[in-house]
Amino acid sequence: MVVKIQRWGNSLALRLPKAVVEKAGLGEGSSLDVEAKKGQIVPRSVRRYRLQDLLDGITPGTLHAEVSTGPRRGREAW
């Protein structure tokens, strides 16, 4: 699909057709990681993490030991 680069304020922008956005599972406010690579613009969806999913992924094999950060400084509470 061919789209044109257009001016948007002081920047340039691509208008993404609704069908492309829906097929990619994106919507208004979605974040994309954009990279310029070998003369191409490569957008990638940014994965959104949920805290519970990250916590569910912790196993005894991936859990690290307590890390010492040194003695207390100032009014830090331990």
Short mmCIF file of N, CA and C in Angstrom, two decimals:
data_model
loop_
_atom_site.label_atom_id
_atom_site.label_comp_id
_atom_site.label_asym_id
_atom_site.label_seq_id
_atom_site.Cartn_x
_atom_site.Cartn_y
_atom_site.Cartn_z
N MET A 1 0.85 -1.16 0.00
CA MET A 1 0.00 0.00 0.00
C MET A 1 0.90 1.24 0.00
N VAL A 2 0.61 2.18 -0.84
CA VAL A 2 1.40 3.40 -0.95
C VAL A 2 0.68 4.53 -0.21
N VAL A 3 1.40 5.22 0.66
CA VAL A 3 0.88 6.40 1.35
C VAL A 3 1.86 7.54 1.14
N LYS A 4 1.39 8.77 1.26
CA LYS A 4 2.25 9.94 1.06
C LYS A 4 2.66 10.53 2.40
N ILE A 5 3.88 11.07 2.42
CA ILE A 5 4.35 11.83 3.57
C ILE A 5 3.78 13.23 3.43
N GLN A 6 3.17 13.73 4.50
CA GLN A 6 2.56 15.06 4.47
C GLN A 6 3.05 15.89 5.65
N ARG A 7 2.99 17.20 5.51
CA ARG A 7 3.40 18.10 6.58
C ARG A 7 2.33 18.11 7.66
N TRP A 8 2.81 18.09 8.92
CA TRP A 8 1.94 18.18 10.08
C TRP A 8 2.63 19.12 11.06
N GLY A 9 2.27 20.38 11.03
CA GLY A 9 2.98 21.40 11.82
C GLY A 9 4.39 21.55 11.28
N ASN A 10 5.39 21.44 12.15
CA ASN A 10 6.79 21.51 11.73
C ASN A 10 7.37 20.14 11.40
N SER A 11 6.56 19.11 11.45
CA SER A 11 7.03 17.74 11.22
C SER A 11 6.42 17.17 9.95
N LEU A 12 6.85 15.97 9.62
CA LEU A 12 6.25 15.22 8.52
C LEU A 12 5.54 14.02 9.11
N ALA A 13 4.47 13.57 8.46
CA ALA A 13 3.68 12.48 9.02
C ALA A 13 3.17 11.56 7.92
N LEU A 14 2.89 10.32 8.31
CA LEU A 14 2.23 9.35 7.44
C LEU A 14 0.82 9.16 7.97
N ARG A 15 -0.13 9.17 7.09
CA ARG A 15 -1.51 8.86 7.48
C ARG A 15 -1.71 7.38 7.20
N LEU A 16 -2.04 6.63 8.24
CA LEU A 16 -2.21 5.18 8.11
C LEU A 16 -3.67 4.86 7.86
N PRO A 17 -3.96 4.11 6.80
CA PRO A 17 -5.34 3.73 6.51
C PRO A 17 -5.94 2.87 7.63
N LYS A 18 -7.22 3.02 7.85
CA LYS A 18 -7.93 2.31 8.91
C LYS A 18 -7.72 0.80 8.82
N ALA A 19 -7.78 0.25 7.62
CA ALA A 19 -7.63 -1.20 7.45
C ALA A 19 -6.26 -1.68 7.93
N VAL A 20 -5.22 -0.90 7.66
CA VAL A 20 -3.86 -1.27 8.08
C VAL A 20 -3.75 -1.21 9.60
N VAL A 21 -4.29 -0.15 10.19
CA VAL A 21 -4.25 0.01 11.64
C VAL A 21 -5.00 -1.12 12.34
N GLU A 22 -6.18 -1.45 11.85
CA GLU A 22 -6.97 -2.53 12.45
C GLU A 22 -6.27 -3.87 12.31
N LYS A 23 -5.69 -4.14 11.14
CA LYS A 23 -5.01 -5.42 10.92
C LYS A 23 -3.81 -5.56 11.85
N ALA A 24 -3.15 -4.44 12.16
CA ALA A 24 -1.99 -4.46 13.05
C ALA A 24 -2.39 -4.45 14.53
N GLY A 25 -3.69 -4.30 14.80
CA GLY A 25 -4.15 -4.28 16.18
C GLY A 25 -3.78 -2.99 16.90
N LEU A 26 -3.67 -1.90 16.16
CA LEU A 26 -3.31 -0.61 16.73
C LEU A 26 -4.52 0.30 16.81
N GLY A 27 -4.37 1.41 17.49
CA GLY A 27 -5.43 2.39 17.58
C GLY A 27 -4.83 3.73 17.96
N GLU A 28 -5.68 4.72 18.07
CA GLU A 28 -5.21 6.05 18.46
C GLU A 28 -4.51 5.97 19.81
N GLY A 29 -3.33 6.55 19.91
CA GLY A 29 -2.56 6.52 21.14
C GLY A 29 -1.60 5.35 21.24
N SER A 30 -1.65 4.41 20.28
CA SER A 30 -0.71 3.29 20.29
C SER A 30 0.71 3.82 20.09
N SER A 31 1.68 3.15 20.70
CA SER A 31 3.08 3.55 20.56
C SER A 31 3.78 2.66 19.55
N LEU A 32 4.63 3.28 18.74
CA LEU A 32 5.44 2.55 17.77
C LEU A 32 6.90 2.91 17.98
N ASP A 33 7.78 1.95 17.82
CA ASP A 33 9.22 2.19 17.79
C ASP A 33 9.57 2.35 16.32
N VAL A 34 10.13 3.49 15.94
CA VAL A 34 10.42 3.78 14.54
C VAL A 34 11.93 3.85 14.35
N GLU A 35 12.41 3.13 13.32
CA GLU A 35 13.84 3.05 13.04
C GLU A 35 14.08 3.32 11.56
N ALA A 36 15.12 4.08 11.26
CA ALA A 36 15.54 4.28 9.87
C ALA A 36 16.62 3.24 9.59
N LYS A 37 16.39 2.42 8.56
CA LYS A 37 17.28 1.29 8.29
C LYS A 37 17.45 1.12 6.79
N LYS A 38 18.66 1.30 6.29
CA LYS A 38 18.98 1.08 4.87
C LYS A 38 18.00 1.80 3.94
N GLY A 39 17.75 3.07 4.21
CA GLY A 39 16.86 3.84 3.35
C GLY A 39 15.39 3.55 3.53
N GLN A 40 15.03 2.84 4.59
CA GLN A 40 13.63 2.52 4.87
C GLN A 40 13.24 3.00 6.26
N ILE A 41 11.98 3.28 6.44
CA ILE A 41 11.44 3.58 7.76
C ILE A 41 10.73 2.32 8.24
N VAL A 42 11.16 1.80 9.39
CA VAL A 42 10.63 0.53 9.89
C VAL A 42 9.92 0.78 11.23
N PRO A 43 8.57 0.80 11.23
CA PRO A 43 7.84 0.94 12.49
C PRO A 43 7.55 -0.43 13.10
N ARG A 44 7.65 -0.51 14.42
CA ARG A 44 7.34 -1.76 15.13
C ARG A 44 6.45 -1.43 16.32
N SER A 45 5.48 -2.27 16.56
CA SER A 45 4.62 -2.09 17.73
C SER A 45 5.44 -2.23 19.00
N VAL A 46 5.13 -1.42 19.99
CA VAL A 46 5.79 -1.49 21.28
C VAL A 46 4.92 -2.35 22.17
N ARG A 47 5.49 -3.43 22.68
CA ARG A 47 4.72 -4.33 23.52
C ARG A 47 4.41 -3.66 24.85
N ARG A 48 3.18 -3.75 25.27
CA ARG A 48 2.77 -3.21 26.56
C ARG A 48 2.77 -4.35 27.57
N TYR A 49 3.48 -4.16 28.66
CA TYR A 49 3.58 -5.18 29.69
C TYR A 49 2.60 -4.89 30.82
N ARG A 50 2.04 -5.95 31.36
CA ARG A 50 1.20 -5.83 32.56
C ARG A 50 2.02 -6.38 33.72
N LEU A 51 1.98 -5.71 34.85
CA LEU A 51 2.76 -6.13 36.01
C LEU A 51 2.47 -7.58 36.37
N GLN A 52 1.22 -7.97 36.36
CA GLN A 52 0.88 -9.34 36.76
C GLN A 52 1.51 -10.37 35.82
N ASP A 53 1.56 -10.08 34.52
CA ASP A 53 2.20 -11.00 33.57
C ASP A 53 3.69 -11.13 33.87
N LEU A 54 4.34 -10.01 34.21
CA LEU A 54 5.76 -10.05 34.54
C LEU A 54 6.01 -10.84 35.82
N LEU A 55 5.17 -10.62 36.83
CA LEU A 55 5.32 -11.34 38.09
C LEU A 55 5.06 -12.83 37.90
N ASP A 56 4.10 -13.19 37.06
CA ASP A 56 3.80 -14.60 36.79
C ASP A 56 4.98 -15.30 36.13
N GLY A 57 5.85 -14.55 35.47
CA GLY A 57 7.00 -15.13 34.79
C GLY A 57 8.18 -15.41 35.70
N ILE A 58 8.10 -14.99 36.96
CA ILE A 58 9.20 -15.22 37.90
C ILE A 58 9.12 -16.66 38.41
N THR A 59 10.24 -17.36 38.32
CA THR A 59 10.33 -18.74 38.81
C THR A 59 11.51 -18.81 39.77
N PRO A 60 11.62 -19.89 40.54
CA PRO A 60 12.79 -20.02 41.42
C PRO A 60 14.11 -19.92 40.63
N GLY A 61 14.10 -20.34 39.38
CA GLY A 61 15.31 -20.28 38.56
C GLY A 61 15.66 -18.89 38.07
N THR A 62 14.66 -17.99 38.02
CA THR A 62 14.93 -16.64 37.54
C THR A 62 14.96 -15.61 38.66
N LEU A 63 14.66 -16.03 39.88
CA LEU A 63 14.65 -15.13 41.02
C LEU A 63 16.08 -14.93 41.50
N HIS A 64 16.53 -13.69 41.58
CA HIS A 64 17.90 -13.43 42.03
C HIS A 64 17.94 -13.18 43.53
N ALA A 65 19.14 -13.27 44.08
CA ALA A 65 19.32 -13.05 45.51
C ALA A 65 19.21 -11.56 45.82
N GLU A 66 19.07 -11.27 47.11
CA GLU A 66 19.01 -9.88 47.55
C GLU A 66 20.30 -9.16 47.17
N VAL A 67 20.19 -7.91 46.78
CA VAL A 67 21.35 -7.12 46.36
C VAL A 67 21.63 -6.07 47.43
N SER A 68 22.86 -6.03 47.92
CA SER A 68 23.24 -5.02 48.90
C SER A 68 23.50 -3.69 48.21
N THR A 69 22.90 -2.65 48.73
CA THR A 69 23.11 -1.32 48.16
C THR A 69 23.96 -0.46 49.09
N GLY A 70 24.60 -1.09 50.07
CA GLY A 70 25.47 -0.36 50.98
C GLY A 70 24.73 0.14 52.21
N PRO A 71 25.46 0.84 53.07
CA PRO A 71 24.85 1.33 54.30
C PRO A 71 23.84 2.45 54.04
N ARG A 72 22.97 2.65 55.00
CA ARG A 72 21.94 3.69 54.92
C ARG A 72 22.61 5.07 54.84
N ARG A 73 22.03 5.96 54.05
CA ARG A 73 22.54 7.33 53.90
C ARG A 73 21.43 8.31 54.24
N GLY A 74 21.78 9.38 54.90
CA GLY A 74 20.80 10.42 55.19
C GLY A 74 19.65 9.90 56.02
N ARG A 75 18.42 10.16 55.57
CA ARG A 75 17.23 9.76 56.32
C ARG A 75 16.53 8.57 55.68
N GLU A 76 17.28 7.74 54.96
CA GLU A 76 16.67 6.54 54.35
C GLU A 76 16.16 5.61 55.44
N ALA A 77 15.03 5.00 55.21
CA ALA A 77 14.46 4.03 56.15
C ALA A 77 14.61 2.63 55.57
N TRP A 78 15.03 1.68 56.40
CA TRP A 78 15.18 0.29 55.94
C TRP A 78 14.14 -0.57 56.58
#
